[in-house]
XYZ file of C-alpha atoms in Angstrom:
398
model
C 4.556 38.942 -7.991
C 6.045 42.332 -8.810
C 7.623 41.932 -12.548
C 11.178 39.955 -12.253
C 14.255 40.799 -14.283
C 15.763 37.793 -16.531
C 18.417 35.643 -16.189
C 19.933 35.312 -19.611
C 21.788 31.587 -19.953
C 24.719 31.499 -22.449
C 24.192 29.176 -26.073
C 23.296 25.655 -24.964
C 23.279 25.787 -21.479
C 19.840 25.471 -21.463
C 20.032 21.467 -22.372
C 19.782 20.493 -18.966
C 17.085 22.522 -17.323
C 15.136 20.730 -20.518
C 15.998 17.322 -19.350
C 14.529 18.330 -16.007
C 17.430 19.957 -13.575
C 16.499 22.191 -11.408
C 20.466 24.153 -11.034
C 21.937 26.363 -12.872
C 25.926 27.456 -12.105
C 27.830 30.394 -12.770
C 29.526 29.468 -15.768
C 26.210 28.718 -17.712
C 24.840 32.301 -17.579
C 25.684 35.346 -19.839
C 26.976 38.005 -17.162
C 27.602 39.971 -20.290
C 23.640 40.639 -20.569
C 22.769 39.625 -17.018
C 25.508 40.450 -14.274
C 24.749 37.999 -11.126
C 26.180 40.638 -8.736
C 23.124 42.965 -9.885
C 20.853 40.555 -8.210
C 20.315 40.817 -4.635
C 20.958 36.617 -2.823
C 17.524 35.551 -3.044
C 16.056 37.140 -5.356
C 13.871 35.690 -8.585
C 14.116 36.233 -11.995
C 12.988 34.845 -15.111
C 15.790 32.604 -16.739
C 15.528 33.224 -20.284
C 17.508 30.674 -23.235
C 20.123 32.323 -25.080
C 16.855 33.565 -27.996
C 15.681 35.004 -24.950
C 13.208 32.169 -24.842
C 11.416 32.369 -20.937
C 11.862 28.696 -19.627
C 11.059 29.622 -15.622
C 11.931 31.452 -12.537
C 14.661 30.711 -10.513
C 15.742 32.398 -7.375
C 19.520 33.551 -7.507
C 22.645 33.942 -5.208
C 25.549 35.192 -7.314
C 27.699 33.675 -3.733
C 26.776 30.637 -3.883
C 28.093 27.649 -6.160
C 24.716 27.150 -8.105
C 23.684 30.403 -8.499
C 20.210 29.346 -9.335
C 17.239 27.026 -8.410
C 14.627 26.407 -10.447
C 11.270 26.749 -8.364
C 8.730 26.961 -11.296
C 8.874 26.683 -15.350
C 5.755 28.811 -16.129
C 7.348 32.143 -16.324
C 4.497 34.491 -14.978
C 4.616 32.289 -11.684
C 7.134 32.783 -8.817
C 7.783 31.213 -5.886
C 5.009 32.979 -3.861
C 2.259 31.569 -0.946
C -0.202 30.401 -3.819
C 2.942 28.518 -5.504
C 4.206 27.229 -2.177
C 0.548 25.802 -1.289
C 0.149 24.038 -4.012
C 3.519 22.180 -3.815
C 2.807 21.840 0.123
C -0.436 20.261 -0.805
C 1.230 17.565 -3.185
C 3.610 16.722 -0.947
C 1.096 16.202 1.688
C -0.725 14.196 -0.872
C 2.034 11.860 -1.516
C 2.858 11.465 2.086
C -1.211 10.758 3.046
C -0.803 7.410 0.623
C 2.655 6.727 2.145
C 2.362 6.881 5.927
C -1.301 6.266 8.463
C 0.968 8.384 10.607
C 1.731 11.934 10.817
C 5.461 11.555 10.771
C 7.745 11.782 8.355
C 10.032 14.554 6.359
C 6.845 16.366 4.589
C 9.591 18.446 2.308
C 12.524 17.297 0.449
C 14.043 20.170 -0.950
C 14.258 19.589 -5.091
C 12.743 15.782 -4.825
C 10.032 17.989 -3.788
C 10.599 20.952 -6.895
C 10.832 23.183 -3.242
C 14.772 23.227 -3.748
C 16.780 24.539 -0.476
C 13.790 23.504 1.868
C 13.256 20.911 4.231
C 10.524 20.118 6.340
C 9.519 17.382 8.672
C 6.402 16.229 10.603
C 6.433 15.115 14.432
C 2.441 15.483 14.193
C 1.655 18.776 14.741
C 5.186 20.230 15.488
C 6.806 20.984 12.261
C 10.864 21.741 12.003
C 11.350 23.452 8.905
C 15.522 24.120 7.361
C 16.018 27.440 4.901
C 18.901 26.040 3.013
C 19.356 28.994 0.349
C 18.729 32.679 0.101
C 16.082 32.206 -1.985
C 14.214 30.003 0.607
C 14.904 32.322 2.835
C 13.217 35.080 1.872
C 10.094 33.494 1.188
C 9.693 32.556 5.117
C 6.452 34.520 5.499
C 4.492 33.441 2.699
C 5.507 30.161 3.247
C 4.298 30.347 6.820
C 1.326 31.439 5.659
C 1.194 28.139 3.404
C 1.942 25.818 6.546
C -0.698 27.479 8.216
C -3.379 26.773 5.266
C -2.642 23.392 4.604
C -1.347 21.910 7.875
C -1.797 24.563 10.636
C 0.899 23.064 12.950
C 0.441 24.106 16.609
C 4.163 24.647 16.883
C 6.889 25.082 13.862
C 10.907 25.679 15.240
C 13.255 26.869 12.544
C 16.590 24.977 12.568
C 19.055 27.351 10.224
C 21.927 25.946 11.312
C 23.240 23.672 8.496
C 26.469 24.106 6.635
C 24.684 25.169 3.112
C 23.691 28.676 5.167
C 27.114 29.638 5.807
C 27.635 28.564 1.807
C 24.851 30.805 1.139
C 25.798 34.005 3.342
C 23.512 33.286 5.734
C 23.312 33.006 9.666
C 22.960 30.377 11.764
C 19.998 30.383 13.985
C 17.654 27.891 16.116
C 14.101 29.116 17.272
C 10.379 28.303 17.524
C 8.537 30.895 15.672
C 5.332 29.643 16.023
C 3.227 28.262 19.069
C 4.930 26.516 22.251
C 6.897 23.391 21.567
C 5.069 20.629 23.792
C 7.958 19.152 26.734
C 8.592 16.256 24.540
C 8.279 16.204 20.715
C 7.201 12.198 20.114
C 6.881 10.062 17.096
C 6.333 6.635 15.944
C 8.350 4.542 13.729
C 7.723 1.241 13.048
C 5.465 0.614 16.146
C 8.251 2.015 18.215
C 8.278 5.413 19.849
C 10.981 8.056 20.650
C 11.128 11.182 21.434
C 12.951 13.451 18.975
C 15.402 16.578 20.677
C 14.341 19.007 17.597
C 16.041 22.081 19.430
C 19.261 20.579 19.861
C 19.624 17.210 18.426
C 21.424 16.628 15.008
C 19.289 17.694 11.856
C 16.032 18.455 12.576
C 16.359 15.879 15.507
C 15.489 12.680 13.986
C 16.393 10.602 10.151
C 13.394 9.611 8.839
C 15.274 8.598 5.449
C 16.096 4.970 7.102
C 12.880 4.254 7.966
C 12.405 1.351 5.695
C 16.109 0.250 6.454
C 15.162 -0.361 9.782
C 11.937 -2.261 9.070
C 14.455 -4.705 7.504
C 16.969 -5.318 9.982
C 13.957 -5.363 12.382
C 12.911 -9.026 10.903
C 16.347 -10.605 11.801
C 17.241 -9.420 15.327
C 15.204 -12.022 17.721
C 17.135 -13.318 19.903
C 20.376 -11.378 18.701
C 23.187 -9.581 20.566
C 23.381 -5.961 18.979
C 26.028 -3.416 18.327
C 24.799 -0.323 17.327
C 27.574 2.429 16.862
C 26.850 6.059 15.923
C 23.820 5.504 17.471
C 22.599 9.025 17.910
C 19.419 8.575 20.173
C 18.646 4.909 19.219
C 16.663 4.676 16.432
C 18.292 1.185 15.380
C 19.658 0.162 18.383
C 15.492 0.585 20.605
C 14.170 -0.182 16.994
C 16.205 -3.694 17.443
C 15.228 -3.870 21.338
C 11.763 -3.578 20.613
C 11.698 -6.822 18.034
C 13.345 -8.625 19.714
C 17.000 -8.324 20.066
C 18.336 -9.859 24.120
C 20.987 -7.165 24.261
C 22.045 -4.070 22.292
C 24.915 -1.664 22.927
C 24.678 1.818 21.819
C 27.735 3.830 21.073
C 27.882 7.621 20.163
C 30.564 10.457 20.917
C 27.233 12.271 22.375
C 26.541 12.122 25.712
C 23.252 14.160 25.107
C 22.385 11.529 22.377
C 22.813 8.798 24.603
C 20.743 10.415 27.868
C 17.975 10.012 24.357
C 19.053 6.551 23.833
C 17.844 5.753 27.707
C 14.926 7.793 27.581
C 13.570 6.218 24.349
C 14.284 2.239 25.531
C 12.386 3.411 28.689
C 9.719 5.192 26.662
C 9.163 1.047 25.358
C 9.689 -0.333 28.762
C 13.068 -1.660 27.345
C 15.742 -0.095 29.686
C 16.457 -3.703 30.584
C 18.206 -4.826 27.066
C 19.796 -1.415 26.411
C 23.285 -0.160 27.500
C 24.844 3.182 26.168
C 28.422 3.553 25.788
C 29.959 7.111 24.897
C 33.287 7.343 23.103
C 34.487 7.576 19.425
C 33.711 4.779 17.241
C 37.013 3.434 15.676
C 38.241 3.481 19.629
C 35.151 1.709 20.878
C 35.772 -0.962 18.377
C 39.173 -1.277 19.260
C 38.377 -1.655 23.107
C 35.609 -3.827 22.555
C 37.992 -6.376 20.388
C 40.183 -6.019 22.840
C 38.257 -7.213 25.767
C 36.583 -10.114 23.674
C 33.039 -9.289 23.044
C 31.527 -10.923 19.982
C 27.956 -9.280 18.627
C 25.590 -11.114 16.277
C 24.123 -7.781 14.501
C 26.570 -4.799 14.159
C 24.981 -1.536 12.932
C 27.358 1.269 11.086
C 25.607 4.339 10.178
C 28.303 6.842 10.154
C 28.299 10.792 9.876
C 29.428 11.520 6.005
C 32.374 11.220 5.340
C 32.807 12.943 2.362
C 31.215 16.213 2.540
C 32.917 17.289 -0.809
C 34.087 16.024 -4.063
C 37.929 16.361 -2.931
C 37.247 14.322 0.110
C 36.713 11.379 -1.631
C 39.476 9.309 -1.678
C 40.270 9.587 2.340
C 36.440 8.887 2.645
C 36.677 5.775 1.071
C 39.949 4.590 3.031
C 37.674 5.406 6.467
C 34.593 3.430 4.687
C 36.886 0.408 4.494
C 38.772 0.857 7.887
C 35.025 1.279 9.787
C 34.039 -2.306 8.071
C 36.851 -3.874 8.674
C 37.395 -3.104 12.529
C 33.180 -3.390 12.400
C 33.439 -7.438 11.265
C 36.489 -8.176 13.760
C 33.264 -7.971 16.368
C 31.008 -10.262 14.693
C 30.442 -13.919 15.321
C 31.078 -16.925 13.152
C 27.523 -16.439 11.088
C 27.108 -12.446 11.466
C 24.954 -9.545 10.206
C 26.067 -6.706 9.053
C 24.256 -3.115 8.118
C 26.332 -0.902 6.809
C 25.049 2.629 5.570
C 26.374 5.894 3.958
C 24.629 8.983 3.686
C 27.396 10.766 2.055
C 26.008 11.606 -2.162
C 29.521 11.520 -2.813
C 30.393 8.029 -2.458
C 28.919 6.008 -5.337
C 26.987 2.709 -3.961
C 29.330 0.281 -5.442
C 31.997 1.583 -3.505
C 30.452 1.017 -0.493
C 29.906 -2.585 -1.704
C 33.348 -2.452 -2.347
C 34.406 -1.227 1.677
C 32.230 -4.429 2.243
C 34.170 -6.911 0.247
C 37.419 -5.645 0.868
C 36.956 -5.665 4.640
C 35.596 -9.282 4.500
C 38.409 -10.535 2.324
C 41.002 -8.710 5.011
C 39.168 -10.739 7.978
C 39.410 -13.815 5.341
C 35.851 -13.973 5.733
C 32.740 -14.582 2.852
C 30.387 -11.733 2.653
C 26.706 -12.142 0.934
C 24.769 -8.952 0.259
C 21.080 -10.034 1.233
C 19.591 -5.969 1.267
C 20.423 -2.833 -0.769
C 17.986 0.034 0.672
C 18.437 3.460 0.002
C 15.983 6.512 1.389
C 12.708 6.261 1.807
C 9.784 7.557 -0.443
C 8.904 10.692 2.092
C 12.579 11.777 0.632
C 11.634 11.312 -3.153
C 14.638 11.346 -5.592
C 14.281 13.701 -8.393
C 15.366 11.587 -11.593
C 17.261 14.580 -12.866
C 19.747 15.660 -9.977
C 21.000 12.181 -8.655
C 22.604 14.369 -5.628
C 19.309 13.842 -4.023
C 19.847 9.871 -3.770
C 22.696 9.964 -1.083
C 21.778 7.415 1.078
C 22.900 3.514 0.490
C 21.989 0.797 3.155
C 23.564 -2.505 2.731
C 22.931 -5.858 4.592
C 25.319 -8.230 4.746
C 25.987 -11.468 5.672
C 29.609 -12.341 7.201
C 30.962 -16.047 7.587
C 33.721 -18.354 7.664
C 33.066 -21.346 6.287
């Protein structure tokens, strides 16, 4: 690394990089000694204490809310290929002990001290997200990385998440390494899909619910399903495949749902899956209204609270999606209700539960609380990256 300038912090706003943070905002660095518009977006620098004590390096975007990410607290090492193979390699470490199979998210941004990356595995095809500047321009070396510990046959960038446009950067979707195979497959829970990593939400698939799944898996014999938001199926097949006689999928994507066919048929399990495209909230309403009755109904909305401000109308559409979401369930019913949105805390998703079961007059018993799974480790100090809550629920009348 050529020699970085420093990012001077003002007195005391070094307490929380101590206690293990990886961000650091505007409003916690001396632009007296260190103006943020003299760095160029991306660019590293050693953040020094208000002594002028080195604690790091930290890549910088003076446009961006956090104007700083933490990759590394040894100040003589940046975020270069020898930095970003040694992270690569514990994260493949940790995932090795986790999974017998090579899928899962392989990178999870900060959980993974790689903040503003994200990369997941479909076995050799890898879909990697720059999320920041500062991730950004470290693309080469950390192709370079990929290639050294993984060599993928095929890696497809997909830059075209909100936090770019955050971040002053474009939007674009391309493979830039190798030919993607006609269908990019993977395995979850003995069930296969294919995942649309070109044009399919994400990076194409949500590994985070993995376990989630596995749960509701063990209770769906024999059940009549209702899987809405279903994207390309991976509750609604998941459910097929254990066991489930009949499950609906409903998603406003027609494109998801030409997925949700091809992956029942993928498990020979056309038979006991029907699509059904249209919003949620009206597909509830027309399915109430024409008297179907499900055993299992699966809610695993979009977020609805993207920001801080959007909280309270988040909440209100938490409770209405439960409530209509019960009006379909039988006299002894299941419910799995999930939120991926960090904003909402998890007891107020337990709350959207309760509420909507007293409104039906109905008891509710919370048999599961599941959250992400390990391949999207939680880093203890930034409890942003724990934003996804999974609750099971039992609904009855007595």
């Amino acid at each position: 690394m050529t020699a970085l300038r420093s990012l001077r912090l003002k007195k005391n706003a070094d307490r929380r990089l101590k206690a293990g943070h990886l961000w650091l905002y505007s409003n916690e660095i001396d632009t007296a000694a260190t103006p943020l518009k003299a760095f160029a977006p991306g660019e590293q620098a050693v953040v020094e204490a208000a002594n002028g004590k080195p604690m790091g390096v930290a890549y910088v975007n003076a446009h961006s809310l956090i104007c700083a990410r933490l990759v590394s607290r040894e100040p003589a090492q940046g975020l270069d290929r020898s930095l970003l193979v040694h992270r690569l390699n514990q994260a493949l470490a940790l995932r090795q002990r986790l999974f017998d199979q090579p899928f899962y998210r392989l990178v999870h941004g900060e959980g993974d001290l790689l903040p503003g990356l994200i990369i997941d595995r479909f076995g050799d095809v890898v879909v990697i997200q720059l999320n920041t500047a500062g991730m950004e321009a470290v693309l080469e070396p950390l192709l370079d990385a990929l290639d050294k510990v993984l060599a993928p046959s095929a890696v497809v960038l997909r830059n075209d998440t909100a936090g770019r446009r955050q971040e002053g950067l474009d939007s674009e979707v391309e493979v830039i390494k190798g030919v993607l195979p006609e269908a990019v497959e993977l395995e979850e829970n003995g069930v296969r899909f294919v995942a649309p990593v070109l044009d399919g939400q994400k990076t194409g698939w949500f590994y985070d619910h993995r376990a989630n799944r596995a749960w509701l898996n063990g209770l769906v014999a024999g059940k009549r399903v209702l899987d809405l938001f279903s994207y390309v199926g991976g509750w609604g097949v998941q459910a097929a495949a254990h066991g489930a006689s009949e499950v609906l999928c409903v998603d406003a994507s027609a494109p998801a749902l030409e997925r949700v066919a091809e992956n029942a048929a993928l498990n020979g399990l056309h038979e006991q899956v029907a699509v059904g495209e249209g919003d949620a909230f009206e597909a509830l309403a027309a399915l109430k209204a024409d008297g179907e009755q499900f055993d299992v109904v699966i809610l695993d909305p979009p977020a609805f609270i993207k920001k801080r401000k959007d909280i309270p109308a988040g909440e209100r559409a938490y409770g209405k999606l439960n409530r209509e979401a019960m009006r379909l369930l039988g006299r002894d019913g299941l419910l799995l209700s999930a939120s991926c949105s960090m904003h909402l805390a998890p007891e107020r998703l337990v709350d959207a539960v309760r509420g909507a079961a007293r409104h039906q007059d109905r008891h509710a018993q919370v048999l599961y609380q599941g959250h992400q799974g390990p391949d999207h480790p939680v880093h203890p100090a930034i409890p942003e990256t724990a934003y996804l809550k999974a609750l099971g629920v039992r609904v009855f009348r007595d």
